[in-house]
């Protein structure tokens, strides 16, 4: 049986595993990532909204602090990653407009605005006419909206590709195989056994397996991350040159209780998302899912029916019981978590990389990440 030893082994090469590996390598650790297809995962599907303000939900004010910390780091993070790799990340500081189509939606948006103001966030209420002046493709029936200039976007596929390149340049070893089982030696995580039979030994193991994080064999039950998959379907349209600029910023709304958003990329892609479905590991694109997305998006921006439909796909958000990520040391020595980022994983990429690199080097989380310790779930406090 072949073997490899590193300071740090990261299980999972989605954006969260890759940013952890990159940041750890920059701290001087030797790092291996185990994943049969690094750089894919949910980022292949995600819209890439960096939406700390418009994604604020009641009861998630603690998460807001982490989201804002990450949003603040994005400009420097994106510049550093683009510089190291020479790649364009599609990072676009374009702002977001959240609009209402009827009286109920408007009341909901007014409540959200009040919550945002109480939380000290910058957002401005606009009339329907002011919304349409900003975005002329909006439906005439738009009743009002919130202009949030601080909520931006990045292309998650390009982000993943750039993180992969940055890892390779920093000397991270990519072991393209599944981690089949966590190896525990004398009550300490000591590495994993890969599906190809390789023993990947390490001083510390970071479990960053997205929605599969709770399924790695060998992890003692009390420290298994309580993460479940939440399916999201999206469709991608293409804006032909003659219609550009179709939309100049992200436009979103709640239509009949469902969230819908349209994210326009500089390369002409228009991402419409997303469903939120509790269906286990199913990633089927359904006629119903696509129908609902197009129906709701069409109510907001009727002109979408003219655009070529180029892609439909579904992915899985890794979701924890409180919708917030699980970061840092667990109840098992040598095992750390970086998972559970749910609908904010792209936004939380910079702060997660920094927090995990800090935890690997210092044995504890930095202040802004402390509330997200896996130990907050009681199972983790049980002896292993
Ligand atoms: C439809 C949709 C829209 C979204 N929109 C946004 C958005 O606008 N903004 C935002 O911030 N976030 C968004 N997200 C969320 C974001 O995409 C995720 O939170 C993030 O990509 C999760 O990254 P991850 O690396 O933790 O997990 P994943 O991307 O799931 O990656 C996990 C990786 O681990 C690997 N793996 C798992 N188990 C093992 C194992 N045992 N051995 C080896 N490898 C393993 C898998 O192969 C995979 O490559 C969206 C998600 C979806 C689905």
Coordinates of C-alpha atoms and ligand atoms in Angstrom, one line a residue:
X1 CA 0.0 0.0 0.0
X2 CA 1.4 3.4 -0.9
X3 CA 1.4 6.3 1.5
X4 CA 2.0 10.0 1.8
X5 CA 2.5 12.2 4.9
X6 CA 1.6 15.9 5.2
X7 CA 1.1 18.4 7.9
X8 CA -2.5 19.0 6.8
X9 CA -4.8 16.7 4.9
X10 CA -8.0 18.4 3.5
X11 CA -10.9 16.1 2.6
X12 CA -12.8 17.7 -0.2
X13 CA -11.6 20.1 -2.9
X14 CA -14.7 22.3 -3.3
X15 CA -14.1 26.1 -2.9
X16 CA -14.0 25.7 0.9
X17 CA -11.5 22.9 1.0
X18 CA -9.3 24.6 -1.7
X19 CA -9.3 28.0 0.1
X20 CA -8.3 26.2 3.3
X21 CA -5.5 24.3 1.6
X22 CA -4.2 27.4 -0.1
X23 CA -4.2 29.5 3.0
X24 CA -2.7 26.7 5.1
X25 CA 0.1 26.3 2.5
X26 CA 0.8 30.0 2.6
X27 CA 1.4 29.5 6.4
X28 CA 4.2 27.0 5.6
X29 CA 2.2 23.8 6.1
X30 CA 2.7 20.9 3.7
X31 CA -0.9 20.2 2.5
X32 CA -2.7 17.4 0.6
X33 CA -6.2 17.6 -0.7
X34 CA -8.2 14.4 -1.3
X35 CA -10.9 14.7 -3.9
X36 CA -11.5 12.8 -7.2
X37 CA -12.7 16.0 -8.9
X38 CA -11.2 19.0 -7.1
X39 CA -12.6 22.4 -8.2
X40 CA -16.1 21.2 -9.0
X41 CA -18.7 20.7 -6.2
X42 CA -21.5 23.2 -5.6
X43 CA -19.5 26.1 -7.0
X44 CA -20.2 24.7 -10.5
X45 CA -23.9 25.5 -9.9
X46 CA -23.8 28.5 -7.6
X47 CA -24.9 32.0 -8.7
X48 CA -22.0 33.7 -6.8
X49 CA -23.9 36.4 -5.1
X50 CA -21.9 38.1 -2.4
X51 CA -25.0 39.1 -0.6
X52 CA -24.4 39.8 3.1
X53 CA -27.2 42.4 3.2
X54 CA -29.9 41.0 0.9
X55 CA -29.4 37.4 2.3
X56 CA -30.1 38.6 5.9
X57 CA -32.8 36.5 7.5
X58 CA -34.5 36.8 10.9
X59 CA -32.6 34.9 13.6
X60 CA -29.3 34.9 11.6
X61 CA -27.7 38.1 13.0
X62 CA -24.7 36.1 14.3
X63 CA -24.1 34.8 10.8
X64 CA -24.4 38.3 9.5
X65 CA -21.2 39.3 11.4
X66 CA -19.3 36.6 9.6
X67 CA -20.9 37.4 6.2
X68 CA -19.9 41.0 6.6
X69 CA -16.4 40.2 7.7
X70 CA -16.0 38.1 4.5
X71 CA -17.6 40.7 2.3
X72 CA -15.1 43.2 3.6
X73 CA -12.2 40.9 2.7
X74 CA -13.4 40.2 -0.8
X75 CA -11.7 43.0 -2.7
X76 CA -8.2 42.2 -1.3
X77 CA -8.8 38.5 -1.5
X78 CA -10.0 38.6 -5.2
X79 CA -7.1 40.9 -6.1
X80 CA -4.6 38.6 -4.5
X81 CA -6.0 35.5 -6.1
X82 CA -6.2 37.1 -9.5
X83 CA -2.6 38.3 -9.1
X84 CA -1.2 34.9 -8.0
X85 CA -3.0 33.0 -10.8
X86 CA -3.2 35.6 -13.6
X87 CA -6.9 34.6 -14.0
X88 CA -10.1 36.8 -14.2
X89 CA -12.5 35.8 -11.4
X90 CA -15.5 37.6 -12.8
X91 CA -15.6 39.6 -9.6
X92 CA -18.1 42.4 -10.2
X93 CA -18.8 45.2 -7.7
X94 CA -22.2 45.9 -9.2
X95 CA -24.7 46.0 -6.3
X96 CA -28.1 44.4 -5.9
X97 CA -31.7 45.5 -6.3
X98 CA -34.3 43.5 -4.3
X99 CA -37.8 44.3 -5.7
X100 CA -41.5 43.7 -4.8
X101 CA -44.2 42.8 -7.3
X102 CA -47.3 43.1 -5.1
X103 CA -48.5 44.4 -1.7
X104 CA -47.5 41.3 0.2
X105 CA -44.0 41.3 -1.3
X106 CA -43.7 45.0 -0.6
X107 CA -44.6 44.5 3.1
X108 CA -42.1 41.7 3.3
X109 CA -39.4 43.9 1.8
X110 CA -40.3 46.8 4.1
X111 CA -39.8 44.4 7.1
X112 CA -36.4 43.4 5.6
X113 CA -35.4 47.0 5.2
X114 CA -36.3 47.7 8.9
X115 CA -34.2 44.7 10.0
X116 CA -31.3 45.9 7.8
X117 CA -31.4 49.4 9.3
X118 CA -31.6 48.0 12.8
X119 CA -28.5 45.9 12.0
X120 CA -26.7 49.1 10.8
X121 CA -26.6 48.0 7.1
X122 CA -26.7 50.3 4.1
X123 CA -29.8 49.9 1.9
X124 CA -32.1 52.5 0.3
X125 CA -35.8 52.2 -0.4
X126 CA -36.8 53.1 -3.9
X127 CA -40.2 53.6 -5.6
X128 CA -41.2 51.3 -8.5
X129 CA -40.4 54.1 -10.9
X130 CA -37.0 54.6 -9.4
X131 CA -36.3 50.8 -9.7
X132 CA -37.2 50.9 -13.4
X133 CA -35.0 53.9 -13.9
X134 CA -32.1 51.9 -12.6
X135 CA -33.1 48.7 -14.5
X136 CA -35.3 49.4 -17.5
X137 CA -36.0 45.7 -18.2
X138 CA -38.0 45.4 -14.9
X139 CA -41.7 44.6 -15.3
X140 CA -44.0 47.7 -15.2
X141 CA -45.7 46.2 -12.1
X142 CA -42.7 46.5 -9.8
X143 CA -44.0 48.2 -6.6
X144 CA -40.8 49.3 -5.0
X145 CA -37.4 47.9 -4.0
X146 CA -34.3 48.0 -2.0
X147 CA -31.1 49.3 -3.5
X148 CA -28.1 47.6 -1.9
X149 CA -24.9 48.9 -3.4
X150 CA -22.6 46.7 -1.2
X151 CA -23.9 43.2 -2.4
X152 CA -21.7 42.1 -5.3
X153 CA -21.0 38.9 -7.3
X154 CA -18.2 36.6 -8.4
X155 CA -18.2 33.8 -11.0
X156 CA -17.9 30.7 -8.7
X157 CA -16.6 28.5 -11.5
X158 CA -13.7 30.9 -12.1
X159 CA -13.2 31.2 -8.4
X160 CA -12.9 27.4 -8.1
X161 CA -10.5 27.2 -11.0
X162 CA -8.3 30.0 -9.7
X163 CA -8.2 28.4 -6.2
X164 CA -7.1 25.2 -7.8
X165 CA -4.3 27.0 -9.6
X166 CA -3.3 28.9 -6.5
X167 CA -3.1 25.6 -4.6
X168 CA -0.9 24.0 -7.2
X169 CA 1.4 27.1 -7.2
X170 CA 1.6 27.0 -3.4
X171 CA 2.7 23.3 -3.6
X172 CA -0.5 21.7 -2.4
X173 CA -0.7 18.0 -3.5
X174 CA -4.0 17.1 -5.2
X175 CA -4.7 13.4 -4.5
X176 CA -7.5 12.6 -6.9
X177 CA -9.3 9.9 -5.0
X178 CA -12.1 9.6 -2.4
X179 CA -11.2 9.6 1.2
X180 CA -12.8 6.4 2.2
X181 CA -12.2 6.3 6.0
X182 CA -10.8 8.6 8.7
X183 CA -7.9 6.9 10.5
X184 CA -7.9 7.5 14.2
X185 CA -4.8 6.5 16.2
X186 CA -4.7 6.8 20.0
X187 CA -7.8 9.1 20.1
X188 CA -6.4 11.4 17.4
X189 CA -7.2 11.9 13.7
X190 CA -4.1 10.7 11.9
X191 CA -5.1 10.9 8.2
X192 CA -7.4 9.0 5.9
X193 CA -7.4 5.9 3.8
X194 CA -8.2 6.7 0.2
X195 CA -10.4 4.7 -2.2
X196 CA -7.3 3.9 -4.3
X197 CA -5.7 2.3 -1.2
X198 CA -3.3 5.1 -0.4
X199 CA -2.7 5.9 3.2
X200 CA -2.7 9.7 3.5
X201 CA -1.2 10.4 7.0
X202 CA -1.3 13.9 8.4
X203 CA -0.8 15.9 11.6
X204 CA -4.2 17.5 11.2
X205 CA -7.2 16.6 9.1
X206 CA -9.7 19.2 7.8
X207 CA -13.1 17.7 6.8
X208 CA -14.5 20.0 4.0
X209 CA -16.7 17.5 2.1
X210 CA -19.6 19.9 1.5
X211 CA -23.0 18.1 1.8
X212 CA -21.2 14.7 2.1
X213 CA -19.2 15.9 5.2
X214 CA -21.4 13.8 7.6
X215 CA -20.7 10.6 5.7
X216 CA -17.0 9.9 6.1
X217 CA -16.5 6.5 7.6
X218 CA -14.4 6.3 10.7
X219 CA -15.4 9.7 12.1
X220 CA -16.7 9.0 15.7
X221 CA -20.4 9.5 15.9
X222 CA -20.3 12.4 18.4
X223 CA -18.1 14.6 16.1
X224 CA -19.8 13.7 12.8
X225 CA -20.9 17.1 11.3
X226 CA -24.7 17.5 11.3
X227 CA -24.8 18.6 7.7
X228 CA -27.5 17.8 5.1
X229 CA -27.9 18.5 1.4
X230 CA -30.3 21.2 0.2
X231 CA -30.9 20.9 -3.5
X232 CA -30.9 24.0 -5.7
X233 CA -31.7 24.2 -9.4
X234 CA -30.6 27.0 -11.6
X235 CA -30.9 27.9 -15.3
X236 CA -28.4 29.9 -17.3
X237 CA -29.4 32.1 -20.2
X238 CA -27.1 34.1 -22.5
X239 CA -27.6 37.7 -23.3
X240 CA -26.7 38.4 -27.0
X241 CA -24.6 41.4 -27.7
X242 CA -27.5 43.3 -29.2
X243 CA -29.5 43.2 -25.9
X244 CA -26.5 44.3 -23.6
X245 CA -26.6 45.6 -21.0
X246 CA -29.7 43.6 -20.2
X247 CA -29.4 44.1 -16.4
X248 CA -26.6 46.1 -14.8
X249 CA -26.8 44.5 -11.3
X250 CA -28.3 41.5 -9.5
X251 CA -32.1 41.7 -9.4
X252 CA -34.0 39.6 -6.9
X253 CA -37.4 39.2 -5.3
X254 CA -39.7 36.9 -3.4
X255 CA -42.4 35.8 -5.7
X256 CA -45.3 33.8 -4.1
X257 CA -43.0 32.9 -1.2
X258 CA -40.1 31.7 -3.4
X259 CA -36.9 33.5 -3.7
X260 CA -35.8 34.2 -7.3
X261 CA -32.7 36.1 -8.5
X262 CA -31.1 37.1 -11.8
X263 CA -27.4 37.5 -11.7
X264 CA -25.9 39.1 -14.9
X265 CA -22.2 38.3 -15.6
X266 CA -19.9 40.5 -17.6
X267 CA -19.5 37.7 -20.2
X268 CA -23.2 37.8 -21.1
X269 CA -24.3 34.9 -18.9
X270 CA -27.5 35.4 -16.9
X271 CA -27.9 33.0 -14.0
X272 CA -31.5 32.5 -12.7
X273 CA -31.9 30.7 -9.4
X274 CA -32.6 29.0 -7.3
X275 CA -35.0 26.3 -5.9
X276 CA -34.5 25.1 -2.3
X277 CA -35.5 21.5 -2.0
X278 CA -35.0 18.9 0.8
X279 CA -34.6 15.7 -1.4
X280 CA -31.5 14.1 -0.1
X281 CA -28.7 13.6 -2.6
X282 CA -31.0 13.9 -5.7
X283 CA -29.6 16.3 -8.3
X284 CA -32.2 15.8 -11.0
X285 CA -33.1 18.9 -13.0
X286 CA -36.9 18.8 -13.1
X287 CA -39.4 20.4 -15.5
X288 CA -41.2 21.8 -12.5
X289 CA -38.1 23.4 -11.1
X290 CA -37.1 25.0 -14.4
X291 CA -40.7 26.1 -15.0
X292 CA -41.0 27.8 -11.6
X293 CA -37.7 29.6 -12.0
X294 CA -38.6 30.9 -15.5
X295 CA -42.1 31.8 -14.5
X296 CA -41.0 33.8 -11.5
X297 CA -38.1 35.4 -13.3
X298 CA -40.4 36.3 -16.2
X299 CA -42.7 38.1 -13.8
X300 CA -39.8 40.3 -12.7
X301 CA -38.1 40.7 -16.1
X302 CA -40.5 39.8 -19.0
X303 CA -37.7 40.2 -21.6
X304 CA -35.9 37.0 -20.5
X305 CA -38.2 34.9 -22.9
X306 CA -36.1 36.3 -25.8
X307 CA -32.8 35.0 -24.5
X308 CA -31.2 31.6 -25.5
X309 CA -31.4 29.1 -22.7
X310 CA -27.9 27.6 -22.4
X311 CA -27.8 25.4 -19.3
X312 CA -29.9 23.9 -16.6
X313 CA -28.4 22.2 -13.6
X314 CA -28.8 21.3 -9.9
X315 CA -26.4 21.3 -7.0
X316 CA -26.4 20.6 -3.2
X317 CA -25.9 23.2 -0.5
X318 CA -24.3 21.8 2.6
X319 CA -26.7 22.9 5.4
X320 CA -26.3 22.8 9.2
X321 CA -29.1 22.9 11.7
X322 CA -28.7 26.7 12.3
X323 CA -27.8 27.5 8.6
X324 CA -24.3 28.6 9.7
X325 CA -21.0 27.0 9.0
X326 CA -19.0 24.6 11.2
X327 CA -15.5 25.9 11.5
X328 CA -12.4 24.7 13.4
X329 CA -11.4 22.1 16.0
X330 CA -13.8 19.3 16.9
X331 CA -14.0 17.1 20.0
X332 CA -11.5 14.7 18.3
X333 CA -7.9 15.9 18.5
X334 CA -6.4 16.6 15.1
X335 CA -9.8 16.8 13.3
X336 CA -11.2 20.2 12.1
X337 CA -14.3 21.1 10.2
X338 CA -14.9 23.5 7.3
X339 CA -18.4 22.8 6.2
X340 CA -22.1 23.7 6.4
X341 CA -21.8 27.0 4.4
X342 CA -25.3 26.4 3.0
X343 CA -26.3 29.3 0.7
X344 CA -23.3 31.6 1.5
X345 CA -20.3 29.4 0.8
X346 CA -19.0 31.6 -2.0
X347 CA -19.4 34.7 0.1
X348 CA -17.7 33.0 3.1
X349 CA -14.7 31.7 1.1
X350 CA -12.2 34.4 2.2
X351 CA -13.0 34.4 5.9
X352 CA -13.1 30.6 6.0
X353 CA -9.6 30.3 4.5
X354 CA -8.3 32.7 7.1
X355 CA -10.1 31.2 10.0
X356 CA -9.0 27.6 9.2
X357 CA -5.4 28.6 8.6
X358 CA -5.4 30.4 11.9
X359 CA -6.9 27.4 13.7
X360 CA -4.4 25.0 12.1
X361 CA -1.5 27.2 13.2
X362 CA -2.8 28.3 16.6
X363 CA -5.2 25.6 17.7
X364 CA -8.1 28.0 18.1
X365 CA -10.4 30.1 16.0
X366 CA -9.9 33.8 15.5
X367 CA -12.5 36.0 17.2
X368 CA -14.9 36.5 14.3
X369 CA -15.2 32.7 13.7
X370 CA -15.6 31.6 17.4
X371 CA -19.4 31.5 17.3
X372 CA -19.2 28.9 14.5
X373 CA -17.2 26.2 16.4
X374 CA -18.7 22.7 15.8
X375 CA -18.8 22.4 19.6
X376 CA -22.0 24.4 19.6
X377 CA -23.9 21.3 18.7
X378 CA -24.3 19.2 21.8
X379 CA -23.4 15.9 20.0
X380 CA -19.8 17.3 19.7
X381 CA -19.5 17.8 23.4
X382 CA -20.0 14.2 24.2
X383 CA -16.8 12.2 24.8
X384 CA -15.7 10.4 21.7
Ligands
LIG1 C1 -28.1 26.5 -6.6 C2 -27.0 27.0 -5.7 C3 -26.8 28.4 -5.6 C4 -25.9 29.0 -4.8 N1 -25.7 30.3 -4.8 C5 -24.8 30.9 -3.9 C6 -24.6 32.3 -4.0 O1 -25.1 33.0 -4.8 N2 -23.7 32.8 -3.1 C7 -23.0 32.0 -2.2 O2 -22.2 32.6 -1.4 N3 -23.2 30.7 -2.1 C8 -24.1 30.1 -3.0 N4 -24.3 28.7 -3.0 C9 -23.6 27.9 -1.9 C10 -22.2 27.5 -2.3 O3 -22.1 27.1 -3.6 C11 -21.8 26.4 -1.3 O4 -22.0 26.8 0.0 C12 -20.3 26.1 -1.5 O5 -20.0 25.9 -2.8 C13 -19.9 24.9 -0.7 O6 -18.6 24.6 -0.9 P1 -17.9 23.3 -0.2 O7 -16.5 23.3 -0.7 O8 -18.1 23.4 1.3 O9 -18.7 22.0 -0.7 P2 -18.8 21.4 -2.1 O10 -18.8 22.4 -3.2 O11 -20.0 20.5 -2.1 O12 -17.5 20.6 -2.3 C14 -17.2 19.4 -1.5 C15 -16.2 18.6 -2.2 O13 -15.8 17.6 -1.3 C16 -15.7 16.4 -2.1 N5 -15.8 15.3 -1.1 C17 -16.9 15.0 -0.3 N6 -16.6 13.9 0.4 C18 -15.4 13.5 0.0 C19 -14.6 12.4 0.4 N7 -15.0 11.5 1.3 N8 -13.4 12.2 -0.2 C20 -13.0 13.1 -1.1 N9 -13.7 14.2 -1.5 C21 -14.9 14.3 -0.9 C22 -16.7 16.5 -3.2 O14 -16.3 15.7 -4.3 C23 -16.7 18.0 -3.5 O15 -15.8 18.2 -4.5 C24 -25.2 28.1 -3.9 C25 -25.3 26.8 -3.9 C26 -26.3 26.2 -4.8 C27 -26.4 24.7 -4.9

